[in-house]
CSV table of C-alpha atoms (C1' of nucleotides) in Angstrom, one decimal:
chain,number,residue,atom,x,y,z
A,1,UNK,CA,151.8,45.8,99.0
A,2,UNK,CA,149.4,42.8,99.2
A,3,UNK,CA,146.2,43.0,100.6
A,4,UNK,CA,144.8,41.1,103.7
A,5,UNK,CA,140.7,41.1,102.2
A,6,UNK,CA,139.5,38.9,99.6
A,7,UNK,CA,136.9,41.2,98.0
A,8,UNK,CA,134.6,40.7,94.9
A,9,UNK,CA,134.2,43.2,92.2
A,10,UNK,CA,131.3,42.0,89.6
A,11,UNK,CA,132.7,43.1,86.7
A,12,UNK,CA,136.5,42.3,87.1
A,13,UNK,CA,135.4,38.6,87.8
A,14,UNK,CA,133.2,38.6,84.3
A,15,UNK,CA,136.3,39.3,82.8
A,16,UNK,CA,138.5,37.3,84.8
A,17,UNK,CA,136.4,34.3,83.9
A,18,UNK,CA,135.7,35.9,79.6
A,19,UNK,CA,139.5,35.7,79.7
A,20,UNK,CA,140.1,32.4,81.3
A,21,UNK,CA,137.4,30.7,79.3
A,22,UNK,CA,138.7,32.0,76.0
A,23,UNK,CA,142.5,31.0,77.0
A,24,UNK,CA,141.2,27.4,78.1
A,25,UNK,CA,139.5,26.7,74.7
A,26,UNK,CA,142.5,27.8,73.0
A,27,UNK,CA,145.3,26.0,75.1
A,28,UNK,CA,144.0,23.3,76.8
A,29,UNK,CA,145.6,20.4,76.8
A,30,UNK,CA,144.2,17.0,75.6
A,31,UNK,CA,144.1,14.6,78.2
A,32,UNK,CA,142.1,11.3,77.9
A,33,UNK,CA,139.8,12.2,80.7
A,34,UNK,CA,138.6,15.3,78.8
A,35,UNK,CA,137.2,13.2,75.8
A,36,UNK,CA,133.9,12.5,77.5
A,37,UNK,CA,131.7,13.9,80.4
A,38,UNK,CA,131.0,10.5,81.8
A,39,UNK,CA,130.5,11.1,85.5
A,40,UNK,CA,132.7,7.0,86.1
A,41,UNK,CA,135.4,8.8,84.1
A,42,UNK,CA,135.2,12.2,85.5
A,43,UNK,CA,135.0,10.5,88.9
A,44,UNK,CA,138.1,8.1,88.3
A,45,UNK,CA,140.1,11.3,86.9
A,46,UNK,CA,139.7,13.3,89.8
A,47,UNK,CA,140.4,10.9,92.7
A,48,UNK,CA,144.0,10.1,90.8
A,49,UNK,CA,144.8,13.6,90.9
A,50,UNK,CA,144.1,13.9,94.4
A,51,UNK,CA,148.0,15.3,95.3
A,52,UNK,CA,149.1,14.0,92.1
A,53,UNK,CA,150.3,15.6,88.8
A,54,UNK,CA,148.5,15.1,85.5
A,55,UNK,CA,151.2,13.2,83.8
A,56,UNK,CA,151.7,11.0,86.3
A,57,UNK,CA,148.3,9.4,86.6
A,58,UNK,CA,147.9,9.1,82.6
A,59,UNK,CA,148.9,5.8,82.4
A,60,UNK,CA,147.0,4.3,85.3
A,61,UNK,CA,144.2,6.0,84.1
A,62,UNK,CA,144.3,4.7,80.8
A,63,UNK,CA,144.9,0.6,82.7
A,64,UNK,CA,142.5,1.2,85.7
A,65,UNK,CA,139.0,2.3,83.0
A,66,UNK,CA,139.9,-0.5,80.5
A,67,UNK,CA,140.1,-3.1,83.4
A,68,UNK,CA,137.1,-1.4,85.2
A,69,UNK,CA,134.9,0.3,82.2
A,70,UNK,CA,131.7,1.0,84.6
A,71,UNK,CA,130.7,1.7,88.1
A,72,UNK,CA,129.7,-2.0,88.1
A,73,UNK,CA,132.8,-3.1,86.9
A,74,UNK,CA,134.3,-1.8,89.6
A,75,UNK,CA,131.7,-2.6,92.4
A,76,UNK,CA,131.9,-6.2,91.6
A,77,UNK,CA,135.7,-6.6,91.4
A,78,UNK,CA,137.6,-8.0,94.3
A,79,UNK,CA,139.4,-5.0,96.1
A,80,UNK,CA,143.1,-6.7,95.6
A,81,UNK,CA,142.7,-6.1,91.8
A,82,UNK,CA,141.7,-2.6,92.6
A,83,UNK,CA,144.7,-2.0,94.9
A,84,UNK,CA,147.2,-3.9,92.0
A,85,UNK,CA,145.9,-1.4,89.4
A,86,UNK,CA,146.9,1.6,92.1
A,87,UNK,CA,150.4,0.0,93.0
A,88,UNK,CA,152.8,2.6,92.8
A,89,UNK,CA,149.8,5.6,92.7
A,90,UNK,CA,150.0,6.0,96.0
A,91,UNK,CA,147.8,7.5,98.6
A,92,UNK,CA,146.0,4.0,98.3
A,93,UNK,CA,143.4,5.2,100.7
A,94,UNK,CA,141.6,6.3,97.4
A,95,UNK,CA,141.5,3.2,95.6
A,96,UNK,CA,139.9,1.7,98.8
A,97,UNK,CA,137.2,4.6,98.9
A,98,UNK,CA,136.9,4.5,94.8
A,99,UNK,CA,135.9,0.8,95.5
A,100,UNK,CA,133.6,1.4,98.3
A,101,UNK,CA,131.9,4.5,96.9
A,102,UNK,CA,131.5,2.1,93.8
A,103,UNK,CA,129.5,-0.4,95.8
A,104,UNK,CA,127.5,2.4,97.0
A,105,UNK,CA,126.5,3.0,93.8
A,106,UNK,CA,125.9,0.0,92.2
A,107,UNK,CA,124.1,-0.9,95.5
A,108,UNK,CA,122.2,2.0,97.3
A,109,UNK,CA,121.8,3.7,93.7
A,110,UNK,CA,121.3,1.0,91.2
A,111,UNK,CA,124.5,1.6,89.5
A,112,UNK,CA,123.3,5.4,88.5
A,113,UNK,CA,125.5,8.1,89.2
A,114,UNK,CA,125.1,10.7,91.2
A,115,UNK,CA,124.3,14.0,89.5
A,116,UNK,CA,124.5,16.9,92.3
A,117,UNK,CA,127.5,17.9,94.5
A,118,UNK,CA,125.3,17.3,97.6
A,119,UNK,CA,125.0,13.8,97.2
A,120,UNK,CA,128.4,12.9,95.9
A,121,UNK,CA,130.3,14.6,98.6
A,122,UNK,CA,128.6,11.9,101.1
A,123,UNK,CA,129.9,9.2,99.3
A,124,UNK,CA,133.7,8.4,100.2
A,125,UNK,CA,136.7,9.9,98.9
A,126,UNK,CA,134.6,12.9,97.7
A,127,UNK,CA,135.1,16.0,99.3
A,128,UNK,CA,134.3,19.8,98.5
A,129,UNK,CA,137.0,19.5,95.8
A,130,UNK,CA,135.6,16.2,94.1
A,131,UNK,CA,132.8,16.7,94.6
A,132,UNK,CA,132.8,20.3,92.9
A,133,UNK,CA,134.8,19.1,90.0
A,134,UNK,CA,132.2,16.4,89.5
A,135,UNK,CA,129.1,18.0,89.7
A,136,UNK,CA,130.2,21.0,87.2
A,137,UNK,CA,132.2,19.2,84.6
A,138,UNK,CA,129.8,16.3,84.3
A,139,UNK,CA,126.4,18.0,85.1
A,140,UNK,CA,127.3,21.4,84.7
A,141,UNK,CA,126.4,22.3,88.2
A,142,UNK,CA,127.3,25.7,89.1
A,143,UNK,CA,129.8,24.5,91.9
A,144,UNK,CA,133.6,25.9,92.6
A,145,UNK,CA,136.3,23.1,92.7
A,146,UNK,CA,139.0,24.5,94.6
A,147,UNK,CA,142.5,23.1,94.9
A,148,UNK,CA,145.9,24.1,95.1
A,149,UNK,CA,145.8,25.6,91.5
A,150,UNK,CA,143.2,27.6,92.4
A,151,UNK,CA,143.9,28.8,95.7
A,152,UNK,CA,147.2,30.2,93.8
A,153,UNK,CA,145.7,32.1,90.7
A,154,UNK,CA,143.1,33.5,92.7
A,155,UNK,CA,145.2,34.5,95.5
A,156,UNK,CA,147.4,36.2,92.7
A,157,UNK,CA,145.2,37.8,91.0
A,158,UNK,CA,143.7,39.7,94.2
A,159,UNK,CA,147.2,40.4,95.1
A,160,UNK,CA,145.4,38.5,98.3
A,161,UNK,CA,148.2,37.3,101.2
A,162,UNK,CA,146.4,34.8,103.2
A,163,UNK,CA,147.3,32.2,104.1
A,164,UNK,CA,146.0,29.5,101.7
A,165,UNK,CA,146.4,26.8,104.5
A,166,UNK,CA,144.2,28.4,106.3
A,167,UNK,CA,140.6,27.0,106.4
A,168,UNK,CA,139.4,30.3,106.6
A,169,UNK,CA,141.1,32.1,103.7
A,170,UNK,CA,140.0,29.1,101.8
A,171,UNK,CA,136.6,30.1,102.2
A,172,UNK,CA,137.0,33.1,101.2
A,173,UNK,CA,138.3,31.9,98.3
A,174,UNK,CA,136.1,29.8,97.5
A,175,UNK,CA,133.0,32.6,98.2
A,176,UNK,CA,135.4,34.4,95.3
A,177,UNK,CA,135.1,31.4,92.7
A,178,UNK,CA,131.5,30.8,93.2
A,179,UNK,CA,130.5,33.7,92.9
A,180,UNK,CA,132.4,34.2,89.5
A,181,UNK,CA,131.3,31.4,87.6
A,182,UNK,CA,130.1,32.2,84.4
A,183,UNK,CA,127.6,29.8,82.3
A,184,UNK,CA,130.1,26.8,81.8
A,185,UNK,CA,130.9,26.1,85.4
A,186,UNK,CA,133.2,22.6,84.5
A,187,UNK,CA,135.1,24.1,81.8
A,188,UNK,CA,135.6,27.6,84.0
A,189,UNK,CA,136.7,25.4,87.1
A,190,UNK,CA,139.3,23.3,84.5
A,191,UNK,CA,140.5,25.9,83.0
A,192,UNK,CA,141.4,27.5,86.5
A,193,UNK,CA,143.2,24.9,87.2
A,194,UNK,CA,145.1,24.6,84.1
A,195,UNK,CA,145.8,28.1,84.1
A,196,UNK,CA,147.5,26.8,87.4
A,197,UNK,CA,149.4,24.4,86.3
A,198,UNK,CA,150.6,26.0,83.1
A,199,UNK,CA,150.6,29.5,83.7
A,200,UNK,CA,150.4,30.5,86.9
A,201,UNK,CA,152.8,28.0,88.0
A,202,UNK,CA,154.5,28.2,91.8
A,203,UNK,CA,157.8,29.1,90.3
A,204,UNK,CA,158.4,31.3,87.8
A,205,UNK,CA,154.7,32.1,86.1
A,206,UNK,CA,154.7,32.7,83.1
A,207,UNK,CA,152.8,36.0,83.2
A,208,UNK,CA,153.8,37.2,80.2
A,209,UNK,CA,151.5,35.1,78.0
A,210,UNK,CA,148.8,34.9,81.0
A,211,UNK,CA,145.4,35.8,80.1
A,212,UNK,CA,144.4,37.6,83.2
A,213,UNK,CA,147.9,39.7,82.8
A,214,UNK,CA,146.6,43.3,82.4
A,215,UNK,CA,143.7,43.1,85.3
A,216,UNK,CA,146.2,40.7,87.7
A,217,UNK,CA,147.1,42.7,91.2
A,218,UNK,CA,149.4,40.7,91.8
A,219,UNK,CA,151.3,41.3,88.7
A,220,UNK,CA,150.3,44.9,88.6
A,221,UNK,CA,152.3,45.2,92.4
A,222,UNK,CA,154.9,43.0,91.2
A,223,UNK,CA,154.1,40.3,93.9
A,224,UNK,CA,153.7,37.3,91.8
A,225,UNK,CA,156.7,36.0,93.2
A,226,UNK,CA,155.8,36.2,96.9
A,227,UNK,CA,151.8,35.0,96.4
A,228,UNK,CA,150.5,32.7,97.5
A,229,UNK,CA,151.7,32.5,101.1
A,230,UNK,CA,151.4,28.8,102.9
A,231,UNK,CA,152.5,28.2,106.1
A,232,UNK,CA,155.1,25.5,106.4
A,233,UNK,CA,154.2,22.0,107.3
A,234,UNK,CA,156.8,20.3,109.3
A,235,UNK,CA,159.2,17.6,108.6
A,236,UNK,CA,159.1,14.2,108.3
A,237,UNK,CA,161.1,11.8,111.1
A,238,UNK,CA,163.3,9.8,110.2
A,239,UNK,CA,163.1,6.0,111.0
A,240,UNK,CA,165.6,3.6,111.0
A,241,UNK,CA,164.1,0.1,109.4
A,242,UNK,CA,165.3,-3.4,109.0
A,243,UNK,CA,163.3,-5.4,106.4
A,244,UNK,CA,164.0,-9.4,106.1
A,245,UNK,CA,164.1,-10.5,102.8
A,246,UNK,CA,163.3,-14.3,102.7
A,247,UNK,CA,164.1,-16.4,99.7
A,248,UNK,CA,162.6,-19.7,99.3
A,249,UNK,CA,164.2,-21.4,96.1
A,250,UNK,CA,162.8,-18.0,94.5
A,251,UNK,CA,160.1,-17.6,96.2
A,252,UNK,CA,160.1,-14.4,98.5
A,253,UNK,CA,158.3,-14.2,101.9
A,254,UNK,CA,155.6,-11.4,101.9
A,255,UNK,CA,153.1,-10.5,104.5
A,256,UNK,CA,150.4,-8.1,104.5
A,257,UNK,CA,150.3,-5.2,106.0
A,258,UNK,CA,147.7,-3.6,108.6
A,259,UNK,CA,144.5,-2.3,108.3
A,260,UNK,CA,145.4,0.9,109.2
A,261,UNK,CA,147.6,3.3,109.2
A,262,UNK,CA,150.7,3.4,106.4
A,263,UNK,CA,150.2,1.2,103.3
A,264,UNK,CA,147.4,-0.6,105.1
A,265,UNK,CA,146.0,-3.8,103.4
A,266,UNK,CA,149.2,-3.8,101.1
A,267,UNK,CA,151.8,-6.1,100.6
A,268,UNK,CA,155.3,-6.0,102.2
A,269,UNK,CA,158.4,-7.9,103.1
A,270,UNK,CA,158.8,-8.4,106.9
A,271,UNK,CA,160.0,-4.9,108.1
A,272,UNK,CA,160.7,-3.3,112.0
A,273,UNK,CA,162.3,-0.3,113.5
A,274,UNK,CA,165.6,-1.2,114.3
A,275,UNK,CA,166.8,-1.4,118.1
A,276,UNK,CA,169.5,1.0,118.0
A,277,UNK,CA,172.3,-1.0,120.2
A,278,UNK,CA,171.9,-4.1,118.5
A,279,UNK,CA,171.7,-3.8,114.4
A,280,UNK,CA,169.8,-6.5,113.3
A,281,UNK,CA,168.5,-8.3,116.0
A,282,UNK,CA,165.1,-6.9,115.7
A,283,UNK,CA,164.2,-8.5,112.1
A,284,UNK,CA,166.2,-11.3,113.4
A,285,UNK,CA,163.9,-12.1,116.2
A,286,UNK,CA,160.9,-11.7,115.1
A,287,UNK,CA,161.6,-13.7,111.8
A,288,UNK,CA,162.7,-16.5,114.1
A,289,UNK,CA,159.0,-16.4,115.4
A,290,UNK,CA,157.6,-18.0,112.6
A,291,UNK,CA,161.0,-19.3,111.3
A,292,UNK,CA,163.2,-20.9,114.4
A,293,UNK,CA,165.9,-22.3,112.0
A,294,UNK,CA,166.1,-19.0,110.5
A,295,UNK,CA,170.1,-19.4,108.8
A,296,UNK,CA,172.3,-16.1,109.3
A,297,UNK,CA,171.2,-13.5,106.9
A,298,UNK,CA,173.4,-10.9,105.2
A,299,UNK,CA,173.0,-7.4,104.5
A,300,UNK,CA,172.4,-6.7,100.9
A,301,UNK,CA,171.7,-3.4,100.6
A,302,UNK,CA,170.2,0.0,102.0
A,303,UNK,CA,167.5,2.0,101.1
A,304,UNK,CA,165.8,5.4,101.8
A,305,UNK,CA,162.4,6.2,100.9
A,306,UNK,CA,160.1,9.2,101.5
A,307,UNK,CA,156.8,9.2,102.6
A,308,UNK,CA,154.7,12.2,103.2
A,309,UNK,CA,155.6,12.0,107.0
A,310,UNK,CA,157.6,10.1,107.3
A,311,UNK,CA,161.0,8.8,106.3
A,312,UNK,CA,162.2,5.2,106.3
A,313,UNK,CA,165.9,4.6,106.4
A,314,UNK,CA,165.9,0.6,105.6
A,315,UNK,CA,168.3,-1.8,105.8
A,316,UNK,CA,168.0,-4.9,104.0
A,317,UNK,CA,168.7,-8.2,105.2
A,318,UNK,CA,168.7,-11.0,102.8
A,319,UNK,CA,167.8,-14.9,104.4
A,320,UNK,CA,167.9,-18.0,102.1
A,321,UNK,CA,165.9,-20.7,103.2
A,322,UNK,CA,165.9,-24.5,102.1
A,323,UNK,CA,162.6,-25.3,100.3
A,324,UNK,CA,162.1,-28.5,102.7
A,325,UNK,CA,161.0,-25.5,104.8
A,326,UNK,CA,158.2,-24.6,102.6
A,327,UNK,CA,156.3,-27.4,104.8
A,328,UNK,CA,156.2,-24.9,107.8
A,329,UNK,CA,156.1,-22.0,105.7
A,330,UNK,CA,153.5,-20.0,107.8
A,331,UNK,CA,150.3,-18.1,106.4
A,332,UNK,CA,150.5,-16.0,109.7
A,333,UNK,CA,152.5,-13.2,110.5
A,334,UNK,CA,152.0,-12.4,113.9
A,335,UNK,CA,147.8,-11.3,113.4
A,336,UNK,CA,148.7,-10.9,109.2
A,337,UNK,CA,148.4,-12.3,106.5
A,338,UNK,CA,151.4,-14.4,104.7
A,339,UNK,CA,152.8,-16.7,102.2
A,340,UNK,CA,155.8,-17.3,100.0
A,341,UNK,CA,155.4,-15.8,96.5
A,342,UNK,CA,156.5,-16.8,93.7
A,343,UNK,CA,157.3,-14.4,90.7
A,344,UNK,CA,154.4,-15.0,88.6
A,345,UNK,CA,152.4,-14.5,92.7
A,346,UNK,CA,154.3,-11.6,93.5
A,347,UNK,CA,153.2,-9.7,90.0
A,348,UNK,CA,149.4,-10.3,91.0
A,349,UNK,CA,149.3,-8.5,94.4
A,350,UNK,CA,149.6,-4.7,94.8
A,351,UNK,CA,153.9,-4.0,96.4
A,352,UNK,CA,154.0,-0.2,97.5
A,353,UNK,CA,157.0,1.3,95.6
A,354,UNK,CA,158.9,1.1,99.1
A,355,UNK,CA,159.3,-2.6,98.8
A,356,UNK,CA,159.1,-2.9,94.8
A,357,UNK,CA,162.2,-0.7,94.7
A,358,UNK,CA,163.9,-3.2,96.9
A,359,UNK,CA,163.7,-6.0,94.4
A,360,UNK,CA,166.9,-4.5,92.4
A,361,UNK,CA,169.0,-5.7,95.3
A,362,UNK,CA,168.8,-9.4,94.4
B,1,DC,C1',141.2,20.4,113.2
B,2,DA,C1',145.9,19.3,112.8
B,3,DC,C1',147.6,15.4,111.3
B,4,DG,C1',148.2,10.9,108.7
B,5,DC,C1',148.4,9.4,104.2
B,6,DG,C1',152.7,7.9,98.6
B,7,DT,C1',155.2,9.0,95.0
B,8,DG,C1',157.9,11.4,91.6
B,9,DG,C1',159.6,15.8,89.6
B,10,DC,C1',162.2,19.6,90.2
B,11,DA,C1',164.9,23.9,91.5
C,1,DT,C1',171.1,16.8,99.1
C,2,DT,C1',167.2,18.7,100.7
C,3,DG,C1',162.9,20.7,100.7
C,4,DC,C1',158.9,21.8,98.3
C,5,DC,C1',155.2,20.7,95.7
C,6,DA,C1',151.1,18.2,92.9
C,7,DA,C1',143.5,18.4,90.2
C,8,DG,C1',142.6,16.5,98.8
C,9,DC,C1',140.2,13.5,102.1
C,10,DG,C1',139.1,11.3,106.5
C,11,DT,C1',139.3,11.5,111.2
DNA sequence: CACGCGTGGCA
DNA sequence: TTGCCAAGCGT
């Protein structure tokens, strides 16, 4: 049976964390991040992980510190070269509030980093988790970083069944780690989370070469399996696109996309929800807005892509265009941003993996 | 405060 | 194929 109340014993948490500690100097794995304690790489690590697994982010890490080795590296670049060295990343959100919280830096704090959790969680993009991670792995501040790794193990190893969605039980969860942090608060808090993520995975754990094994409830009641419990989040609708694909003598038509909302301040190909009587008309017309001797297009291709909320069912339409056109070619798309591109342009502005993908129909 | 916000891996 | 999940944050 699982239990409903998150309490702390003293002692079982000293071990807990002996255990843990001993296991994450033994098994760690070596990831570039973890060959310093500089706050700028620390800091860069952490916002790529945001909802994003390790191995992913490796190479962008590696590209994104070389190009941007300082906080004033990265204050003083434009934000398009910021956004290009997070195409494909996603989220880009981040990269907007890495760049801004960089210019608070350089700027407000003459380019010195912020050493305590109170003052990095007001800068943007840094929240309790971040901010937590920060402040003990770089500063040894004696601060929980909860995420999703964390939430799991700890609900496990209380045998604890609430729900981890909950703000609430994450609370309690977090009283729990704080008050079980030993004397190396970042290396306790990483190796928590990569007991997580190697371990105490969400399928099948591997509990039979965890550390905490012999003093886990959750193991003890045989309710690995069924911990931790999350309420469902609902699923994404389903929208059915048209994108216009405009080719100039090689050149492809791109606009920019809005400032808020869904891949805001990226680039794009002309997209719209399709009207549902009339296939193609919607791209049609508002192509012929900016282009009135718009020639028939054809359909080259479909393609599906997943957001987090969404789902975009897009069909693509494929226009050539006579370069004489190139004369009218507008820098406006309706209040955005636009411009033929050619390959060597297209390669130096940041195309979310939606539209990038759609390249291989040409 | 529930929801908007990307992408890739994996059962 | 589908759904779930991954080192969350801003609003």
């Amino acid at each position: 049976m699982t239990k409903n109340i998150l309490n702390f014993h003293k002692e079982t948490a000293r071990i807990f964390a002996e255990n843990l500690l001993q296991w994450f100097y033994k098994s760690k794995r070596a990831l570039p991040f973890r060959e310093t304690k500089n706050p700028y790489n620390i800091w860069i690590s952490e916002i790529m992980a945001q909802q994003t697994q390790i191995d992913t982010l490796i190479p962008y890490y590696h590209r994104f510190v070389e190009a941007f080795p300082d906080v004033t590296a990265l204050a003083t670049a434009p934000e398009d070269k910021v956004l290009k060295l997070w195409e494909g990343l996603g989220y880009y959100s981040r990269a907007k509030n890495l760049h801004k919280a960089a210019k608070i830096i350089h700027e407000e704090y003459d380019g010195i980093f912020p050493d305590h959790y109170d003052a990095l969680i007001k800068l943007p993009g840094i929240g309790p988790y971040t901010g937590g991670a920060i402040a003990s792995i770089a500063f040894k501040e004696k601060v929980p970083a909860i995420d999703g790794n964390v939430l799991r193990v700890i609900s496990r190893f209380n045998n604890y069944s609430g729900d981890i969605a909950d703000v609430k039980v994450k609370k309690a969860i977090t009283d729990w780690v704080a008050q079980a942090i030993p004397d190396a608060p970042g290396d306790f808090n990483e190796g928590l989370m990569e007991l997580g993520a190697l371990v105490c995975t969400p399928t099948n754990p591997k509990c039979m070469i965890c550390p905490e094994r012999d003093i886990c409830e959750a193991f003890k009641e045989g309710m690995t399996n069924q911990l931790p419990i999350k309420s469902k989040k609902q699923r994404q609708k389903k929208l059915e696109m048209e994108v216009g694909i405009i080719d100039m003598g090689g050149a492809l038509y791109l606009v920019q996309r809005p400032e808020k909302g869904l891949l805001s301040g990226l680039w794009s190909f002309p997209i719209i929800e399709e009207e549902k009587t009339k296939p193609g008309n919607a791209i049609r017309q508002t192509l012929k807005t900016v282009f009135p001797d718009l020639p028939e297009g054809k359909v080259i291709g479909n393609s599906k892509h997943v957001f987090s909320h969404v789902i975009w069912n897009m069909t693509v339409y494929y226009f050539e265009i006579d370069p004489v056109m190139a004369a009218e070619a507008p820098e406006k798309y309706g209040d955005a941003q636009a411009a033929f591109k050619d390959r060597e342009q297209l390669a130096a502005v940041a195309l979310p993996t939606a539209f990038s993908k759609l390249l291989a129909l040409l």
